[in-house]
PDB file of C-alpha atoms in Angstrom:
ATOM      1  CA  UNK A   1      13.643 -47.909 -29.966  1.00 52.00           C
ATOM      2  CA  UNK A   2      13.238 -46.197 -26.643  1.00 55.00           C
ATOM      3  CA  UNK A   3      15.072 -42.897 -26.195  1.00 54.00           C
ATOM      4  CA  UNK A   4      16.516 -42.279 -22.752  1.00 56.00           C
ATOM      5  CA  UNK A   5      17.431 -38.860 -21.388  1.00 59.00           C
ATOM      6  CA  UNK A   6      21.139 -38.265 -21.096  1.00 71.00           C
ATOM      7  CA  UNK A   7      22.324 -38.918 -17.572  1.00 87.00           C
ATOM      8  CA  UNK A   8      22.897 -35.625 -15.737  1.00 90.00           C
ATOM      9  CA  UNK A   9      24.653 -35.345 -12.446  1.00 91.00           C
ATOM     10  CA  UNK A  10      22.611 -33.585  -9.694  1.00 89.00           C
ATOM     11  CA  UNK A  11      25.195 -30.820  -9.260  1.00 90.00           C
ATOM     12  CA  UNK A  12      24.822 -29.812 -12.921  1.00 91.00           C
ATOM     13  CA  UNK A  13      21.512 -28.115 -12.114  1.00 91.00           C
ATOM     14  CA  UNK A  14      22.544 -26.537  -8.798  1.00 92.00           C
ATOM     15  CA  UNK A  15      22.748 -22.734  -8.892  1.00 94.00           C
ATOM     16  CA  UNK A  16      25.478 -21.270  -6.680  1.00 93.00           C
ATOM     17  CA  UNK A  17      25.852 -18.026  -8.645  1.00 95.00           C
ATOM     18  CA  UNK A  18      23.814 -15.681  -6.459  1.00 93.00           C
ATOM     19  CA  UNK A  19      22.948 -16.021  -2.783  1.00 95.00           C
ATOM     20  CA  UNK A  20      19.553 -14.447  -1.992  1.00 94.00           C
ATOM     21  CA  UNK A  21      19.771 -11.779   0.730  1.00 93.00           C
ATOM     22  CA  UNK A  22      18.569 -12.679   4.212  1.00 95.00           C
ATOM     23  CA  UNK A  23      15.376 -10.809   5.155  1.00 95.00           C
ATOM     24  CA  UNK A  24      13.639 -11.048   8.509  1.00 95.00           C
ATOM     25  CA  UNK A  25       9.894 -11.315   7.750  1.00 94.00           C
ATOM     26  CA  UNK A  26       7.289  -8.909   9.092  1.00 93.00           C
ATOM     27  CA  UNK A  27       5.347  -9.578  12.268  1.00 89.00           C
ATOM     28  CA  UNK A  28       2.581  -7.645  14.040  1.00 80.00           C
ATOM     29  CA  UNK A  29       5.053  -5.111  15.443  1.00 78.00           C
ATOM     30  CA  UNK A  30       7.765  -4.832  12.811  1.00 89.00           C
ATOM     31  CA  UNK A  31       8.090  -4.436   9.060  1.00 95.00           C
ATOM     32  CA  UNK A  32      10.495  -6.730   7.171  1.00 96.00           C
ATOM     33  CA  UNK A  33      14.121  -5.950   7.893  1.00 94.00           C
ATOM     34  CA  UNK A  34      14.730  -4.545   4.385  1.00 96.00           C
ATOM     35  CA  UNK A  35      11.531  -2.478   4.224  1.00 97.00           C
ATOM     36  CA  UNK A  36      11.159   1.298   4.091  1.00 98.00           C
ATOM     37  CA  UNK A  37       8.705   2.234   6.838  1.00 98.00           C
ATOM     38  CA  UNK A  38       6.460   5.034   5.594  1.00 98.00           C
ATOM     39  CA  UNK A  39       4.177   5.317   8.597  1.00 98.00           C
ATOM     40  CA  UNK A  40       4.368   3.725  12.032  1.00 96.00           C
ATOM     41  CA  UNK A  41       4.341   6.695  14.452  1.00 94.00           C
ATOM     42  CA  UNK A  42       3.879  10.456  14.317  1.00 93.00           C
ATOM     43  CA  UNK A  43       7.616  10.833  13.664  1.00 94.00           C
ATOM     44  CA  UNK A  44       7.055   9.350  10.220  1.00 96.00           C
ATOM     45  CA  UNK A  45       4.955  12.320   9.100  1.00 96.00           C
ATOM     46  CA  UNK A  46       8.189  13.942   7.950  1.00 96.00           C
ATOM     47  CA  UNK A  47       8.255  11.342   5.155  1.00 98.00           C
ATOM     48  CA  UNK A  48       5.055  12.804   3.677  1.00 98.00           C
ATOM     49  CA  UNK A  49       3.818  16.103   2.289  1.00 98.00           C
ATOM     50  CA  UNK A  50       0.822  17.608   0.532  1.00 98.00           C
ATOM     51  CA  UNK A  51       1.157  18.013  -3.258  1.00 97.00           C
ATOM     52  CA  UNK A  52       2.081  21.667  -2.769  1.00 97.00           C
ATOM     53  CA  UNK A  53       5.020  20.469  -0.606  1.00 97.00           C
ATOM     54  CA  UNK A  54       3.440  21.793   2.612  1.00 97.00           C
ATOM     55  CA  UNK A  55       3.504  19.891   5.925  1.00 97.00           C
ATOM     56  CA  UNK A  56       0.874  17.187   6.436  1.00 97.00           C
ATOM     57  CA  UNK A  57      -2.367  18.385   8.055  1.00 97.00           C
ATOM     58  CA  UNK A  58      -3.950  14.969   8.562  1.00 98.00           C
ATOM     59  CA  UNK A  59      -4.553  13.838  12.158  1.00 97.00           C
ATOM     60  CA  UNK A  60      -2.292  11.450  14.078  1.00 97.00           C
ATOM     61  CA  UNK A  61      -3.454   9.493  17.118  1.00 94.00           C
ATOM     62  CA  UNK A  62      -0.773   7.089  18.338  1.00 92.00           C
ATOM     63  CA  UNK A  63      -0.021   4.801  15.408  1.00 95.00           C
ATOM     64  CA  UNK A  64      -3.036   5.927  13.346  1.00 97.00           C
ATOM     65  CA  UNK A  65      -3.044   8.502  10.551  1.00 98.00           C
ATOM     66  CA  UNK A  66      -6.528   9.819   9.731  1.00 97.00           C
ATOM     67  CA  UNK A  67      -7.667  11.934   6.821  1.00 97.00           C
ATOM     68  CA  UNK A  68      -8.853  15.442   7.652  1.00 96.00           C
ATOM     69  CA  UNK A  69     -11.507  16.285   5.040  1.00 93.00           C
ATOM     70  CA  UNK A  70     -10.539  19.129   2.700  1.00 93.00           C
ATOM     71  CA  UNK A  71      -6.905  18.918   3.824  1.00 95.00           C
ATOM     72  CA  UNK A  72      -5.991  17.458   0.386  1.00 97.00           C
ATOM     73  CA  UNK A  73      -4.040  14.346  -0.625  1.00 98.00           C
ATOM     74  CA  UNK A  74      -0.659  13.435   0.805  1.00 98.00           C
ATOM     75  CA  UNK A  75       2.306  11.913  -0.982  1.00 98.00           C
ATOM     76  CA  UNK A  76       5.665  10.447  -0.009  1.00 98.00           C
ATOM     77  CA  UNK A  77       8.716  12.649  -0.280  1.00 98.00           C
ATOM     78  CA  UNK A  78      10.592   9.638  -1.626  1.00 98.00           C
ATOM     79  CA  UNK A  79       9.880   8.467  -5.160  1.00 98.00           C
ATOM     80  CA  UNK A  80       9.302   4.802  -5.991  1.00 98.00           C
ATOM     81  CA  UNK A  81       9.027   2.569  -9.031  1.00 98.00           C
ATOM     82  CA  UNK A  82       8.224  -1.128  -8.629  1.00 98.00           C
ATOM     83  CA  UNK A  83       7.397  -1.978  -5.024  1.00 98.00           C
ATOM     84  CA  UNK A  84       5.827  -4.387  -2.599  1.00 98.00           C
ATOM     85  CA  UNK A  85       3.406  -2.408  -0.412  1.00 98.00           C
ATOM     86  CA  UNK A  86       1.743  -3.265   2.888  1.00 98.00           C
ATOM     87  CA  UNK A  87      -0.895  -0.839   4.145  1.00 98.00           C
ATOM     88  CA  UNK A  88      -3.615  -1.150   6.777  1.00 98.00           C
ATOM     89  CA  UNK A  89      -6.758   0.995   6.604  1.00 98.00           C
ATOM     90  CA  UNK A  90     -10.217   1.365   8.087  1.00 97.00           C
ATOM     91  CA  UNK A  91     -13.298   3.271   7.022  1.00 95.00           C
ATOM     92  CA  UNK A  92     -15.158   5.414   9.578  1.00 94.00           C
ATOM     93  CA  UNK A  93     -18.587   5.047  11.151  1.00 90.00           C
ATOM     94  CA  UNK A  94     -21.024   5.245   8.196  1.00 85.00           C
ATOM     95  CA  UNK A  95     -22.944   7.925  10.099  1.00 81.00           C
ATOM     96  CA  UNK A  96     -20.009  10.260   9.418  1.00 78.00           C
ATOM     97  CA  UNK A  97     -20.347   9.825   5.665  1.00 71.00           C
ATOM     98  CA  UNK A  98     -22.727  11.688   3.420  1.00 66.00           C
ATOM     99  CA  UNK A  99     -23.747  10.165   0.124  1.00 63.00           C
ATOM    100  CA  UNK A 100     -22.209   7.498  -2.065  1.00 62.00           C
ATOM    101  CA  UNK A 101     -19.140   9.555  -2.950  1.00 62.00           C
ATOM    102  CA  UNK A 102     -17.914   9.704   0.645  1.00 74.00           C
ATOM    103  CA  UNK A 103     -18.556   6.167   1.912  1.00 85.00           C
ATOM    104  CA  UNK A 104     -15.047   5.543   3.208  1.00 91.00           C
ATOM    105  CA  UNK A 105     -13.761   6.847  -0.084  1.00 94.00           C
ATOM    106  CA  UNK A 106      -9.990   7.055  -0.501  1.00 96.00           C
ATOM    107  CA  UNK A 107      -7.312   5.346  -2.523  1.00 98.00           C
ATOM    108  CA  UNK A 108      -3.672   4.412  -2.884  1.00 98.00           C
ATOM    109  CA  UNK A 109      -2.175   5.888  -6.042  1.00 98.00           C
ATOM    110  CA  UNK A 110       1.044   4.199  -7.111  1.00 98.00           C
ATOM    111  CA  UNK A 111       3.394   6.729  -8.661  1.00 98.00           C
ATOM    112  CA  UNK A 112       0.610   9.208  -7.906  1.00 98.00           C
ATOM    113  CA  UNK A 113      -1.225   7.907 -10.980  1.00 98.00           C
ATOM    114  CA  UNK A 114      -2.497   4.329 -10.733  1.00 98.00           C
ATOM    115  CA  UNK A 115      -5.283   3.968  -8.166  1.00 98.00           C
ATOM    116  CA  UNK A 116      -6.150   1.044  -5.926  1.00 98.00           C
ATOM    117  CA  UNK A 117      -9.522   1.998  -4.462  1.00 98.00           C
ATOM    118  CA  UNK A 118     -10.456   2.203  -0.780  1.00 97.00           C
ATOM    119  CA  UNK A 119     -14.189   2.240  -0.057  1.00 95.00           C
ATOM    120  CA  UNK A 120     -16.778   0.968   2.430  1.00 94.00           C
ATOM    121  CA  UNK A 121     -17.812  -2.136   0.505  1.00 93.00           C
ATOM    122  CA  UNK A 122     -18.778  -4.577   3.256  1.00 92.00           C
ATOM    123  CA  UNK A 123     -21.350  -6.973   1.763  1.00 86.00           C
ATOM    124  CA  UNK A 124     -22.328  -4.279  -0.763  1.00 78.00           C
ATOM    125  CA  UNK A 125     -24.171  -2.360   1.941  1.00 71.00           C
ATOM    126  CA  UNK A 126     -23.566   0.813  -0.077  1.00 68.00           C
ATOM    127  CA  UNK A 127     -23.825   0.190  -3.809  1.00 78.00           C
ATOM    128  CA  UNK A 128     -21.268   1.534  -6.256  1.00 89.00           C
ATOM    129  CA  UNK A 129     -20.156   0.374  -9.672  1.00 93.00           C
ATOM    130  CA  UNK A 130     -18.047  -2.736  -9.202  1.00 95.00           C
ATOM    131  CA  UNK A 131     -14.876  -1.223 -10.654  1.00 96.00           C
ATOM    132  CA  UNK A 132     -15.179   1.503  -8.018  1.00 95.00           C
ATOM    133  CA  UNK A 133     -15.586  -0.641  -4.894  1.00 96.00           C
ATOM    134  CA  UNK A 134     -12.815  -1.469  -2.427  1.00 97.00           C
ATOM    135  CA  UNK A 135      -9.972  -3.350  -4.073  1.00 98.00           C
ATOM    136  CA  UNK A 136     -10.787  -2.226  -7.591  1.00 98.00           C
ATOM    137  CA  UNK A 137      -8.264  -0.689  -9.915  1.00 98.00           C
ATOM    138  CA  UNK A 138     -10.404   2.395 -10.137  1.00 98.00           C
ATOM    139  CA  UNK A 139     -12.640   2.475 -13.226  1.00 97.00           C
ATOM    140  CA  UNK A 140     -10.593  -0.369 -14.764  1.00 98.00           C
ATOM    141  CA  UNK A 141     -10.898  -3.694 -12.930  1.00 98.00           C
ATOM    142  CA  UNK A 142     -13.389  -4.894 -10.339  1.00 98.00           C
ATOM    143  CA  UNK A 143     -11.826  -7.127  -7.659  1.00 98.00           C
ATOM    144  CA  UNK A 144     -12.036 -10.888  -8.088  1.00 98.00           C
ATOM    145  CA  UNK A 145     -13.888 -11.059  -4.764  1.00 97.00           C
ATOM    146  CA  UNK A 146     -15.375  -8.689  -2.217  1.00 96.00           C
ATOM    147  CA  UNK A 147     -13.087  -9.344   0.760  1.00 97.00           C
ATOM    148  CA  UNK A 148     -14.144  -6.257   2.715  1.00 96.00           C
ATOM    149  CA  UNK A 149     -14.684  -6.235   6.467  1.00 97.00           C
ATOM    150  CA  UNK A 150     -17.235  -4.072   8.346  1.00 95.00           C
ATOM    151  CA  UNK A 151     -16.680  -0.329   8.809  1.00 94.00           C
ATOM    152  CA  UNK A 152     -14.330   0.699  11.637  1.00 95.00           C
ATOM    153  CA  UNK A 153     -12.431  -2.596  11.210  1.00 97.00           C
ATOM    154  CA  UNK A 154      -8.761  -2.616  10.242  1.00 98.00           C
ATOM    155  CA  UNK A 155      -8.181  -4.099   6.794  1.00 98.00           C
ATOM    156  CA  UNK A 156      -5.016  -4.808   4.819  1.00 98.00           C
ATOM    157  CA  UNK A 157      -3.785  -4.464   1.285  1.00 98.00           C
ATOM    158  CA  UNK A 158      -0.655  -6.389   0.320  1.00 98.00           C
ATOM    159  CA  UNK A 159       0.381  -5.351  -3.144  1.00 98.00           C
ATOM    160  CA  UNK A 160       3.006  -6.054  -5.771  1.00 98.00           C
ATOM    161  CA  UNK A 161       3.159  -3.118  -8.173  1.00 99.00           C
ATOM    162  CA  UNK A 162       5.329  -3.290 -11.290  1.00 98.00           C
ATOM    163  CA  UNK A 163       6.010   0.156 -12.756  1.00 98.00           C
ATOM    164  CA  UNK A 164       5.471   0.752 -16.472  1.00 98.00           C
ATOM    165  CA  UNK A 165       8.416   1.132 -18.837  1.00 98.00           C
ATOM    166  CA  UNK A 166       8.721   3.517 -21.755  1.00 98.00           C
ATOM    167  CA  UNK A 167      10.803   3.428 -24.921  1.00 98.00           C
ATOM    168  CA  UNK A 168      13.341   6.082 -25.877  1.00 97.00           C
ATOM    169  CA  UNK A 169      10.709   7.722 -28.122  1.00 98.00           C
ATOM    170  CA  UNK A 170       8.394   7.959 -25.034  1.00 97.00           C
ATOM    171  CA  UNK A 171       6.007   5.290 -26.342  1.00 98.00           C
ATOM    172  CA  UNK A 172       4.856   2.592 -23.937  1.00 98.00           C
ATOM    173  CA  UNK A 173       7.135  -0.438 -23.764  1.00 98.00           C
ATOM    174  CA  UNK A 174       5.475  -2.354 -20.898  1.00 98.00           C
ATOM    175  CA  UNK A 175       2.323  -1.392 -18.946  1.00 98.00           C
ATOM    176  CA  UNK A 176       2.158  -1.345 -15.178  1.00 98.00           C
ATOM    177  CA  UNK A 177       1.037  -4.584 -13.534  1.00 98.00           C
ATOM    178  CA  UNK A 178      -0.532  -5.066 -10.128  1.00 98.00           C
ATOM    179  CA  UNK A 179      -1.311  -7.988  -7.824  1.00 98.00           C
ATOM    180  CA  UNK A 180      -3.386  -7.319  -4.707  1.00 98.00           C
ATOM    181  CA  UNK A 181      -4.348  -9.311  -1.637  1.00 98.00           C
ATOM    182  CA  UNK A 182      -7.076  -7.792   0.558  1.00 98.00           C
ATOM    183  CA  UNK A 183      -7.258  -9.296   4.039  1.00 98.00           C
ATOM    184  CA  UNK A 184      -5.305 -12.299   2.753  1.00 97.00           C
ATOM    185  CA  UNK A 185      -7.591 -12.877  -0.266  1.00 98.00           C
ATOM    186  CA  UNK A 186      -6.282 -12.533  -3.827  1.00 98.00           C
ATOM    187  CA  UNK A 187      -8.417  -9.836  -5.472  1.00 98.00           C
ATOM    188  CA  UNK A 188      -6.235  -8.663  -8.401  1.00 98.00           C
ATOM    189  CA  UNK A 189      -4.057 -11.228 -10.156  1.00 98.00           C
ATOM    190  CA  UNK A 190      -1.242  -9.567 -12.088  1.00 98.00           C
ATOM    191  CA  UNK A 191      -3.562  -7.379 -14.153  1.00 98.00           C
ATOM    192  CA  UNK A 192      -2.192  -4.950 -16.732  1.00 98.00           C
ATOM    193  CA  UNK A 193      -3.149  -1.419 -15.715  1.00 98.00           C
ATOM    194  CA  UNK A 194      -4.637   0.467 -18.666  1.00 98.00           C
ATOM    195  CA  UNK A 195      -3.166   3.833 -17.728  1.00 98.00           C
ATOM    196  CA  UNK A 196      -3.423   6.523 -15.043  1.00 97.00           C
ATOM    197  CA  UNK A 197      -6.690   6.857 -13.142  1.00 96.00           C
ATOM    198  CA  UNK A 198      -9.334   9.039 -14.796  1.00 95.00           C
ATOM    199  CA  UNK A 199     -12.858   9.636 -13.501  1.00 93.00           C
ATOM    200  CA  UNK A 200     -14.390  10.350 -16.903  1.00 94.00           C
ATOM    201  CA  UNK A 201     -13.122   8.996 -20.184  1.00 95.00           C
ATOM    202  CA  UNK A 202     -10.588   6.290 -20.926  1.00 96.00           C
ATOM    203  CA  UNK A 203      -7.066   5.994 -19.498  1.00 97.00           C
ATOM    204  CA  UNK A 204      -3.967   6.265 -21.655  1.00 97.00           C
ATOM    205  CA  UNK A 205      -0.295   6.220 -20.835  1.00 98.00           C
ATOM    206  CA  UNK A 206       1.869   9.316 -21.006  1.00 97.00           C
ATOM    207  CA  UNK A 207       5.615   8.909 -20.541  1.00 98.00           C
ATOM    208  CA  UNK A 208       6.785   9.789 -17.038  1.00 98.00           C
ATOM    209  CA  UNK A 209       9.737   9.349 -14.688  1.00 98.00           C
ATOM    210  CA  UNK A 210      10.824   5.858 -13.644  1.00 98.00           C
ATOM    211  CA  UNK A 211      10.129   6.737 -10.002  1.00 98.00           C
ATOM    212  CA  UNK A 212       7.387   8.948  -8.557  1.00 98.00           C
ATOM    213  CA  UNK A 213       5.835   9.431  -5.078  1.00 98.00           C
ATOM    214  CA  UNK A 214       3.193   7.147  -3.597  1.00 98.00           C
ATOM    215  CA  UNK A 215      -0.034   9.090  -2.897  1.00 98.00           C
ATOM    216  CA  UNK A 216      -2.919   8.632  -0.443  1.00 98.00           C
ATOM    217  CA  UNK A 217      -6.143  10.239  -1.584  1.00 98.00           C
ATOM    218  CA  UNK A 218      -8.318  12.616   0.442  1.00 96.00           C
ATOM    219  CA  UNK A 219     -11.914  12.322  -0.765  1.00 93.00           C
ATOM    220  CA  UNK A 220     -13.910  13.844   2.093  1.00 91.00           C
ATOM    221  CA  UNK A 221     -14.073  10.733   4.307  1.00 93.00           C
ATOM    222  CA  UNK A 222     -12.151  10.164   7.553  1.00 95.00           C
ATOM    223  CA  UNK A 223     -10.362   6.995   6.478  1.00 97.00           C
ATOM    224  CA  UNK A 224      -7.511   5.944   8.789  1.00 98.00           C
ATOM    225  CA  UNK A 225      -4.180   4.274   7.992  1.00 98.00           C
ATOM    226  CA  UNK A 226      -1.448   2.518   9.927  1.00 97.00           C
ATOM    227  CA  UNK A 227       1.566   0.232   9.431  1.00 97.00           C
ATOM    228  CA  UNK A 228       2.565   1.385   5.959  1.00 98.00           C
ATOM    229  CA  UNK A 229       5.774  -0.014   4.506  1.00 98.00           C
ATOM    230  CA  UNK A 230       7.286  -0.769   1.117  1.00 98.00           C
ATOM    231  CA  UNK A 231      10.052  -2.931  -0.286  1.00 98.00           C
ATOM    232  CA  UNK A 232      11.644  -1.717  -3.515  1.00 98.00           C
ATOM    233  CA  UNK A 233      11.728  -4.385  -6.216  1.00 97.00           C
TER     234      UNK A 233
END
């Protein structure tokens, strides 16, 4: 005997419980209407500081923020947990770089701990281990594809970062997860971050605050940034 699904009226599956907020999407000149703009003009420098809490010594030219070598990392004054991040960056003329370690080398460290690598990786012109090239989760995951553009070309990262959660006894409950699009190409697909970035050895989680500053790394190369905004999730 055939079994037929019980007849259900269309309105039985309609959800009217929560109206999603209206958000005006980003365009070339503006961030989304609910975004926190972290850098658009020189006036936004007051949203950043060096790790010793001193004023930012990186260079600003119009809407561009450029690393000054040896001026140290910068971090946001505001702390964040899970976020959507948009950031545009470009590596300098390769003639300005010296050696593999400084080939457009920088990074975005979520919560100051979990690094998404910036590097001059166009067509593997400068070789580096694959989990250290642009778009890698540094020393953890190589990108799914090399979507890098030539040096001195503006590139984009669009990221969904999910902060880790810890139990009451400070053990790890849920790892951090990250999804990354580079120049519109999916390069990290909801990967579980193994722990904070380490150069030597293996990462491991240590309990930390639910929100921490976003950090941009200074690694001796004059990488530039513009149009940085986040949406808290």
